[in-house]
């Protein structure tokens, strides 16, 4: 049986992102999926985080026939600012990961008795004995766990410009950890061109594989015959909708101004605000509807009621290198898509979507989208969506790994 130890940055039961989508398609591997740790100070900012402080003491949850999910122990804050703090955290986390690997038979008898051996990756010594598991990492901070967790191969799947997030982060520390991690890896995947260029400078085996979409699920919005969600069905038309986490990098000003100029349009946001996102300018506007987060399985009932799908990233270093899940999901529906020029990846689809530079141009692109009469554009968007399916993305990953005799 193939084995994967996945150190994720997303909780398994949150709305599916690349991490869950990729791992759920590795059906021939036994997977230990470790959710990201919270810091000891997290409950001061978010009361819901209090529940996660002690969750690591609980038994793992079997969420699929081949996937067991564990919560990590809490860690010290400031690990993205001070490497020494990160090393302390990762030493503790490594003990926990090894404990669960032993429980599931991921560590062989030699490792259990302490006879670790070391192999070389360039000039760096890495623990490469005692387990046939692939160590699959999603955050640069995990570089300090690599030498402490036995594995047969190391994969880094880079989905963000991690240092560009707001908060207690020091750019040079995160960049340093990421460069070191990439050098150690057998294979590096990246979701956007800018990330790929950065990582290719330090990795000898880096591959650009953007995010994808569940084509089967979202294509059902085309010609939808089910019941549209009541919150959408009762709105004044047209409905221009956005789906996704309400992050700091979304251009809320663009929508606020457009809503003022176009009182007959209904703007819908489906998603919960993340820390740092200021949506106060949208609250109270009569034609802007903040519906909050919805279960992923219910999203089609909402998107099916959109007349136009919106992709609304504000220009910035973080947004430029995002590979937006929502954008690919929109393509699958066949519905008209109006997007800002960010992230850069949307420009690859200019022949099928409406890209607005801002202000009045945004209004004009929305009007064009609302008056679209060309069925060939619907088919083109859906074909792009099919090409971007998670099944095709993961199949490409597996073929790349197979070339290095990983997970074969």
PDB file of C-alpha atoms in Angstrom, residues 123-359:
ATOM      1  CA  UNK A 123      24.578  19.558   0.587  1.00  0.00           C
ATOM      2  CA  UNK A 124      21.629  18.946   2.916  1.00  0.00           C
ATOM      3  CA  UNK A 125      21.189  15.895   5.095  1.00  0.00           C
ATOM      4  CA  UNK A 126      17.621  14.575   5.174  1.00  0.00           C
ATOM      5  CA  UNK A 127      16.050  11.710   7.089  1.00  0.00           C
ATOM      6  CA  UNK A 128      15.263   9.233   4.287  1.00  0.00           C
ATOM      7  CA  UNK A 129      14.966   5.892   6.020  1.00  0.00           C
ATOM      8  CA  UNK A 130      12.511   4.141   8.254  1.00  0.00           C
ATOM      9  CA  UNK A 131       9.353   4.782   6.216  1.00  0.00           C
ATOM     10  CA  UNK A 132       8.177   4.364   2.657  1.00  0.00           C
ATOM     11  CA  UNK A 133       5.743   7.262   3.108  1.00  0.00           C
ATOM     12  CA  UNK A 134       5.769  10.347   0.899  1.00  0.00           C
ATOM     13  CA  UNK A 135       5.950  13.518   3.003  1.00  0.00           C
ATOM     14  CA  UNK A 136       3.643  16.048   1.271  1.00  0.00           C
ATOM     15  CA  UNK A 137       3.979  19.630   2.539  1.00  0.00           C
ATOM     16  CA  UNK A 138       1.929  22.807   2.033  1.00  0.00           C
ATOM     17  CA  UNK A 139       3.744  25.491   4.059  1.00  0.00           C
ATOM     18  CA  UNK A 140       7.376  26.669   4.182  1.00  0.00           C
ATOM     19  CA  UNK A 141       7.456  26.456   7.988  1.00  0.00           C
ATOM     20  CA  UNK A 142       7.364  22.657   7.667  1.00  0.00           C
ATOM     21  CA  UNK A 143      10.964  22.732   6.425  1.00  0.00           C
ATOM     22  CA  UNK A 144      12.075  22.271  10.031  1.00  0.00           C
ATOM     23  CA  UNK A 145      10.123  19.032  10.385  1.00  0.00           C
ATOM     24  CA  UNK A 146      11.657  17.368   7.313  1.00  0.00           C
ATOM     25  CA  UNK A 147      14.782  16.061   9.067  1.00  0.00           C
ATOM     26  CA  UNK A 148      12.734  14.733  11.971  1.00  0.00           C
ATOM     27  CA  UNK A 149      10.043  12.741  10.138  1.00  0.00           C
ATOM     28  CA  UNK A 150      11.091   9.624   8.191  1.00  0.00           C
ATOM     29  CA  UNK A 151       9.999   9.529   4.561  1.00  0.00           C
ATOM     30  CA  UNK A 152      10.939   8.059   1.214  1.00  0.00           C
ATOM     31  CA  UNK A 153      10.191  11.167  -0.879  1.00  0.00           C
ATOM     32  CA  UNK A 154       9.442  14.827  -0.245  1.00  0.00           C
ATOM     33  CA  UNK A 155       6.852  16.928  -2.130  1.00  0.00           C
ATOM     34  CA  UNK A 156       6.083  20.623  -1.681  1.00  0.00           C
ATOM     35  CA  UNK A 157       2.806  21.820  -3.206  1.00  0.00           C
ATOM     36  CA  UNK A 158       2.994  25.638  -3.171  1.00  0.00           C
ATOM     37  CA  UNK A 159      -0.414  27.299  -3.437  1.00  0.00           C
ATOM     38  CA  UNK A 160       0.287  30.844  -2.230  1.00  0.00           C
ATOM     39  CA  UNK A 161       2.819  33.637  -1.881  1.00  0.00           C
ATOM     40  CA  UNK A 162       2.962  32.858   1.822  1.00  0.00           C
ATOM     41  CA  UNK A 163       4.923  35.896   2.963  1.00  0.00           C
ATOM     42  CA  UNK A 164       2.373  38.264   1.369  1.00  0.00           C
ATOM     43  CA  UNK A 165      -0.389  37.530   3.872  1.00  0.00           C
ATOM     44  CA  UNK A 166      -1.112  40.126   6.559  1.00  0.00           C
ATOM     45  CA  UNK A 167      -0.125  39.334  10.110  1.00  0.00           C
ATOM     46  CA  UNK A 168       2.933  38.366  12.104  1.00  0.00           C
ATOM     47  CA  UNK A 169       5.123  37.503   9.136  1.00  0.00           C
ATOM     48  CA  UNK A 170       8.668  38.503   8.197  1.00  0.00           C
ATOM     49  CA  UNK A 171       9.183  38.175   4.460  1.00  0.00           C
ATOM     50  CA  UNK A 172      12.831  37.172   4.509  1.00  0.00           C
ATOM     51  CA  UNK A 173      12.204  34.450   7.098  1.00  0.00           C
ATOM     52  CA  UNK A 174       9.383  32.843   5.109  1.00  0.00           C
ATOM     53  CA  UNK A 175      11.267  33.192   1.828  1.00  0.00           C
ATOM     54  CA  UNK A 176      14.326  31.593   3.412  1.00  0.00           C
ATOM     55  CA  UNK A 177      12.341  28.636   4.737  1.00  0.00           C
ATOM     56  CA  UNK A 178      10.644  28.137   1.379  1.00  0.00           C
ATOM     57  CA  UNK A 179      13.904  28.214  -0.594  1.00  0.00           C
ATOM     58  CA  UNK A 180      15.470  25.705   1.777  1.00  0.00           C
ATOM     59  CA  UNK A 181      12.413  23.449   1.539  1.00  0.00           C
ATOM     60  CA  UNK A 182      12.325  23.571  -2.258  1.00  0.00           C
ATOM     61  CA  UNK A 183      15.992  22.538  -2.449  1.00  0.00           C
ATOM     62  CA  UNK A 184      15.288  19.493  -0.303  1.00  0.00           C
ATOM     63  CA  UNK A 185      12.273  18.319  -2.283  1.00  0.00           C
ATOM     64  CA  UNK A 186      12.151  15.540  -4.814  1.00  0.00           C
ATOM     65  CA  UNK A 187       9.305  17.350  -6.591  1.00  0.00           C
ATOM     66  CA  UNK A 188       7.825  20.842  -6.226  1.00  0.00           C
ATOM     67  CA  UNK A 189       4.410  21.831  -7.569  1.00  0.00           C
ATOM     68  CA  UNK A 190       3.241  25.451  -7.844  1.00  0.00           C
ATOM     69  CA  UNK A 191      -0.142  26.897  -8.747  1.00  0.00           C
ATOM     70  CA  UNK A 192       0.798  30.168 -10.483  1.00  0.00           C
ATOM     71  CA  UNK A 193       3.460  31.496 -12.835  1.00  0.00           C
ATOM     72  CA  UNK A 194       5.048  33.857 -10.307  1.00  0.00           C
ATOM     73  CA  UNK A 195       5.357  31.088  -7.718  1.00  0.00           C
ATOM     74  CA  UNK A 196       6.776  28.765 -10.342  1.00  0.00           C
ATOM     75  CA  UNK A 197       9.434  31.272 -11.376  1.00  0.00           C
ATOM     76  CA  UNK A 198      10.503  31.798  -7.762  1.00  0.00           C
ATOM     77  CA  UNK A 199      10.687  28.101  -6.940  1.00  0.00           C
ATOM     78  CA  UNK A 200      12.328  27.076 -10.205  1.00  0.00           C
ATOM     79  CA  UNK A 201      15.299  29.202  -9.219  1.00  0.00           C
ATOM     80  CA  UNK A 202      16.008  26.877  -6.284  1.00  0.00           C
ATOM     81  CA  UNK A 203      14.352  23.577  -7.241  1.00  0.00           C
ATOM     82  CA  UNK A 204      15.661  21.234  -9.910  1.00  0.00           C
ATOM     83  CA  UNK A 205      12.218  19.682 -10.408  1.00  0.00           C
ATOM     84  CA  UNK A 206       9.426  22.292 -10.262  1.00  0.00           C
ATOM     85  CA  UNK A 207       6.132  21.990 -12.153  1.00  0.00           C
ATOM     86  CA  UNK A 208       3.362  24.544 -12.695  1.00  0.00           C
ATOM     87  CA  UNK A 209      -0.051  22.977 -12.050  1.00  0.00           C
ATOM     88  CA  UNK A 210      -2.824  25.529 -11.387  1.00  0.00           C
ATOM     89  CA  UNK A 211      -5.804  24.886  -9.156  1.00  0.00           C
ATOM     90  CA  UNK A 212      -8.835  23.160 -10.579  1.00  0.00           C
ATOM     91  CA  UNK A 213     -12.535  22.614 -10.088  1.00  0.00           C
ATOM     92  CA  UNK A 214     -15.009  19.846  -9.515  1.00  0.00           C
ATOM     93  CA  UNK A 215     -16.352  19.869 -13.068  1.00  0.00           C
ATOM     94  CA  UNK A 216     -19.083  17.315 -12.477  1.00  0.00           C
ATOM     95  CA  UNK A 217     -20.466  19.335  -9.588  1.00  0.00           C
ATOM     96  CA  UNK A 218     -20.354  22.867 -11.006  1.00  0.00           C
ATOM     97  CA  UNK A 219     -21.272  22.047 -14.583  1.00  0.00           C
ATOM     98  CA  UNK A 220     -24.671  21.025 -13.178  1.00  0.00           C
ATOM     99  CA  UNK A 221     -25.420  24.765 -12.864  1.00  0.00           C
ATOM    100  CA  UNK A 222     -25.742  24.901 -16.676  1.00  0.00           C
ATOM    101  CA  UNK A 223     -29.374  24.260 -17.537  1.00  0.00           C
ATOM    102  CA  UNK A 224     -30.057  23.700 -13.852  1.00  0.00           C
ATOM    103  CA  UNK A 225     -33.393  22.031 -13.255  1.00  0.00           C
ATOM    104  CA  UNK A 226     -33.303  21.874  -9.479  1.00  0.00           C
ATOM    105  CA  UNK A 227     -34.540  24.342  -6.899  1.00  0.00           C
ATOM    106  CA  UNK A 228     -32.492  27.532  -6.713  1.00  0.00           C
ATOM    107  CA  UNK A 229     -31.667  28.668  -3.180  1.00  0.00           C
ATOM    108  CA  UNK A 230     -34.428  30.876  -1.766  1.00  0.00           C
ATOM    109  CA  UNK A 231     -31.959  33.636  -0.846  1.00  0.00           C
ATOM    110  CA  UNK A 232     -31.098  33.971  -4.542  1.00  0.00           C
ATOM    111  CA  UNK A 233     -34.470  33.236  -6.105  1.00  0.00           C
ATOM    112  CA  UNK A 234     -36.103  36.130  -4.262  1.00  0.00           C
ATOM    113  CA  UNK A 235     -33.636  38.803  -5.352  1.00  0.00           C
ATOM    114  CA  UNK A 236     -34.215  41.473  -7.955  1.00  0.00           C
ATOM    115  CA  UNK A 237     -32.531  40.541 -11.230  1.00  0.00           C
ATOM    116  CA  UNK A 238     -29.938  40.624 -12.588  1.00  0.00           C
ATOM    117  CA  UNK A 239     -27.877  38.846  -9.928  1.00  0.00           C
ATOM    118  CA  UNK A 240     -24.105  39.273 -10.017  1.00  0.00           C
ATOM    119  CA  UNK A 241     -22.509  36.851  -7.593  1.00  0.00           C
ATOM    120  CA  UNK A 242     -19.207  36.124  -5.880  1.00  0.00           C
ATOM    121  CA  UNK A 243     -18.343  32.841  -4.125  1.00  0.00           C
ATOM    122  CA  UNK A 244     -15.335  32.368  -1.875  1.00  0.00           C
ATOM    123  CA  UNK A 245     -13.635  33.502   1.304  1.00  0.00           C
ATOM    124  CA  UNK A 246     -13.894  37.254   1.805  1.00  0.00           C
ATOM    125  CA  UNK A 247     -10.188  38.019   1.988  1.00  0.00           C
ATOM    126  CA  UNK A 248      -8.308  41.278   2.395  1.00  0.00           C
ATOM    127  CA  UNK A 249      -7.241  41.101  -1.269  1.00  0.00           C
ATOM    128  CA  UNK A 250     -10.802  41.311  -2.675  1.00  0.00           C
ATOM    129  CA  UNK A 251     -11.753  44.661  -4.257  1.00  0.00           C
ATOM    130  CA  UNK A 252     -14.798  45.599  -2.185  1.00  0.00           C
ATOM    131  CA  UNK A 253     -14.552  49.254  -3.220  1.00  0.00           C
ATOM    132  CA  UNK A 254     -15.134  48.290  -6.843  1.00  0.00           C
ATOM    133  CA  UNK A 255     -18.425  46.601  -5.936  1.00  0.00           C
ATOM    134  CA  UNK A 256     -19.532  49.328  -3.536  1.00  0.00           C
ATOM    135  CA  UNK A 257     -19.165  51.970  -6.240  1.00  0.00           C
ATOM    136  CA  UNK A 258     -20.761  49.793  -8.928  1.00  0.00           C
ATOM    137  CA  UNK A 259     -23.710  49.057  -6.643  1.00  0.00           C
ATOM    138  CA  UNK A 260     -24.245  52.791  -6.203  1.00  0.00           C
ATOM    139  CA  UNK A 261     -24.208  53.430  -9.936  1.00  0.00           C
ATOM    140  CA  UNK A 262     -26.458  50.466 -10.710  1.00  0.00           C
ATOM    141  CA  UNK A 263     -29.234  50.280  -8.093  1.00  0.00           C
ATOM    142  CA  UNK A 264     -31.178  47.812 -10.234  1.00  0.00           C
ATOM    143  CA  UNK A 265     -28.459  45.150  -9.986  1.00  0.00           C
ATOM    144  CA  UNK A 266     -28.252  42.702  -7.068  1.00  0.00           C
ATOM    145  CA  UNK A 267     -24.723  41.905  -5.875  1.00  0.00           C
ATOM    146  CA  UNK A 268     -24.322  38.700  -3.850  1.00  0.00           C
ATOM    147  CA  UNK A 269     -21.373  37.552  -1.730  1.00  0.00           C
ATOM    148  CA  UNK A 270     -21.276  33.944  -0.537  1.00  0.00           C
ATOM    149  CA  UNK A 271     -18.458  33.371   1.920  1.00  0.00           C
ATOM    150  CA  UNK A 272     -17.220  34.280   5.368  1.00  0.00           C
ATOM    151  CA  UNK A 273     -14.892  37.245   6.001  1.00  0.00           C
ATOM    152  CA  UNK A 274     -11.340  36.343   6.984  1.00  0.00           C
ATOM    153  CA  UNK A 275      -9.239  38.339   9.467  1.00  0.00           C
ATOM    154  CA  UNK A 276      -8.058  41.593   7.889  1.00  0.00           C
ATOM    155  CA  UNK A 277     -10.931  41.846   5.412  1.00  0.00           C
ATOM    156  CA  UNK A 278     -12.904  45.094   5.734  1.00  0.00           C
ATOM    157  CA  UNK A 279     -16.375  44.599   4.279  1.00  0.00           C
ATOM    158  CA  UNK A 280     -17.954  47.459   6.230  1.00  0.00           C
ATOM    159  CA  UNK A 281     -18.356  49.502   3.041  1.00  0.00           C
ATOM    160  CA  UNK A 282     -20.780  46.898   1.702  1.00  0.00           C
ATOM    161  CA  UNK A 283     -22.898  46.492   4.802  1.00  0.00           C
ATOM    162  CA  UNK A 284     -26.266  48.191   4.658  1.00  0.00           C
ATOM    163  CA  UNK A 285     -26.284  48.765   0.902  1.00  0.00           C
ATOM    164  CA  UNK A 286     -29.771  47.877  -0.363  1.00  0.00           C
ATOM    165  CA  UNK A 287     -28.598  45.938  -3.408  1.00  0.00           C
ATOM    166  CA  UNK A 288     -25.602  44.157  -1.832  1.00  0.00           C
ATOM    167  CA  UNK A 289     -26.409  40.878  -0.099  1.00  0.00           C
ATOM    168  CA  UNK A 290     -23.852  39.276   2.221  1.00  0.00           C
ATOM    169  CA  UNK A 291     -25.131  35.722   2.605  1.00  0.00           C
ATOM    170  CA  UNK A 292     -22.236  34.271   4.584  1.00  0.00           C
ATOM    171  CA  UNK A 293     -20.619  30.889   4.100  1.00  0.00           C
ATOM    172  CA  UNK A 294     -22.637  28.022   2.666  1.00  0.00           C
ATOM    173  CA  UNK A 295     -21.917  24.274   2.614  1.00  0.00           C
ATOM    174  CA  UNK A 296     -19.857  23.375  -0.416  1.00  0.00           C
ATOM    175  CA  UNK A 297     -22.423  20.777  -1.445  1.00  0.00           C
ATOM    176  CA  UNK A 298     -25.060  23.537  -1.653  1.00  0.00           C
ATOM    177  CA  UNK A 299     -23.121  26.018  -3.790  1.00  0.00           C
ATOM    178  CA  UNK A 300     -24.578  24.890  -7.104  1.00  0.00           C
ATOM    179  CA  UNK A 301     -28.053  25.862  -5.863  1.00  0.00           C
ATOM    180  CA  UNK A 302     -26.743  29.396  -5.388  1.00  0.00           C
ATOM    181  CA  UNK A 303     -24.497  29.778  -8.441  1.00  0.00           C
ATOM    182  CA  UNK A 304     -27.270  28.433 -10.679  1.00  0.00           C
ATOM    183  CA  UNK A 305     -29.204  31.584  -9.799  1.00  0.00           C
ATOM    184  CA  UNK A 306     -26.402  33.973 -10.831  1.00  0.00           C
ATOM    185  CA  UNK A 307     -26.678  35.868 -14.091  1.00  0.00           C
ATOM    186  CA  UNK A 308     -22.980  36.801 -13.913  1.00  0.00           C
ATOM    187  CA  UNK A 309     -20.140  35.337 -11.834  1.00  0.00           C
ATOM    188  CA  UNK A 310     -17.632  37.786 -10.347  1.00  0.00           C
ATOM    189  CA  UNK A 311     -13.902  37.368  -9.729  1.00  0.00           C
ATOM    190  CA  UNK A 312     -12.822  40.451  -7.778  1.00  0.00           C
ATOM    191  CA  UNK A 313      -9.178  40.448  -6.726  1.00  0.00           C
ATOM    192  CA  UNK A 314      -7.537  43.779  -5.946  1.00  0.00           C
ATOM    193  CA  UNK A 315      -4.071  44.389  -7.397  1.00  0.00           C
ATOM    194  CA  UNK A 316      -1.269  43.343  -5.063  1.00  0.00           C
ATOM    195  CA  UNK A 317       1.557  40.868  -4.527  1.00  0.00           C
ATOM    196  CA  UNK A 318      -0.704  38.257  -2.956  1.00  0.00           C
ATOM    197  CA  UNK A 319      -3.477  38.493  -5.554  1.00  0.00           C
ATOM    198  CA  UNK A 320      -1.093  38.360  -8.510  1.00  0.00           C
ATOM    199  CA  UNK A 321      -0.031  34.804  -7.694  1.00  0.00           C
ATOM    200  CA  UNK A 322      -3.338  33.363  -6.565  1.00  0.00           C
ATOM    201  CA  UNK A 323      -4.767  30.469  -8.561  1.00  0.00           C
ATOM    202  CA  UNK A 324      -8.454  31.148  -7.834  1.00  0.00           C
ATOM    203  CA  UNK A 325     -10.603  28.096  -7.208  1.00  0.00           C
ATOM    204  CA  UNK A 326     -13.749  30.153  -7.703  1.00  0.00           C
ATOM    205  CA  UNK A 327     -12.674  31.239 -11.178  1.00  0.00           C
ATOM    206  CA  UNK A 328     -12.304  27.663 -12.419  1.00  0.00           C
ATOM    207  CA  UNK A 329     -15.600  26.719 -10.790  1.00  0.00           C
ATOM    208  CA  UNK A 330     -17.276  29.608 -12.600  1.00  0.00           C
ATOM    209  CA  UNK A 331     -15.911  28.355 -15.921  1.00  0.00           C
ATOM    210  CA  UNK A 332     -17.484  24.961 -15.314  1.00  0.00           C
ATOM    211  CA  UNK A 333     -20.950  26.533 -15.031  1.00  0.00           C
ATOM    212  CA  UNK A 334     -20.717  28.117 -18.491  1.00  0.00           C
ATOM    213  CA  UNK A 335     -22.088  31.361 -17.046  1.00  0.00           C
ATOM    214  CA  UNK A 336     -20.589  34.742 -18.044  1.00  0.00           C
ATOM    215  CA  UNK A 337     -17.629  35.715 -15.865  1.00  0.00           C
ATOM    216  CA  UNK A 338     -16.504  39.274 -15.149  1.00  0.00           C
ATOM    217  CA  UNK A 339     -13.044  39.497 -13.612  1.00  0.00           C
ATOM    218  CA  UNK A 340     -10.492  42.063 -12.561  1.00  0.00           C
ATOM    219  CA  UNK A 341      -7.061  41.584 -14.226  1.00  0.00           C
ATOM    220  CA  UNK A 342      -5.845  39.984 -11.010  1.00  0.00           C
ATOM    221  CA  UNK A 343      -4.769  37.292 -10.530  1.00  0.00           C
ATOM    222  CA  UNK A 344      -2.612  37.128 -13.620  1.00  0.00           C
ATOM    223  CA  UNK A 345      -3.835  33.618 -14.398  1.00  0.00           C
ATOM    224  CA  UNK A 346      -7.267  34.879 -15.537  1.00  0.00           C
ATOM    225  CA  UNK A 347      -5.665  36.502 -18.579  1.00  0.00           C
ATOM    226  CA  UNK A 348      -5.151  33.046 -20.067  1.00  0.00           C
ATOM    227  CA  UNK A 349      -8.931  32.937 -20.561  1.00  0.00           C
ATOM    228  CA  UNK A 350      -9.504  36.359 -22.132  1.00  0.00           C
ATOM    229  CA  UNK A 351     -11.292  34.817 -25.095  1.00  0.00           C
ATOM    230  CA  UNK A 352     -14.069  33.496 -22.860  1.00  0.00           C
ATOM    231  CA  UNK A 353     -14.415  35.959 -19.940  1.00  0.00           C
ATOM    232  CA  UNK A 354     -14.849  39.713 -19.496  1.00  0.00           C
ATOM    233  CA  UNK A 355     -11.835  41.399 -17.889  1.00  0.00           C
ATOM    234  CA  UNK A 356     -12.415  44.853 -16.408  1.00  0.00           C
ATOM    235  CA  UNK A 357      -9.734  47.343 -15.427  1.00  0.00           C
ATOM    236  CA  UNK A 358     -12.011  48.954 -12.842  1.00  0.00           C
ATOM    237  CA  UNK A 359     -14.561  51.717 -12.316  1.00  0.00           C
TER     238      UNK A 359
END
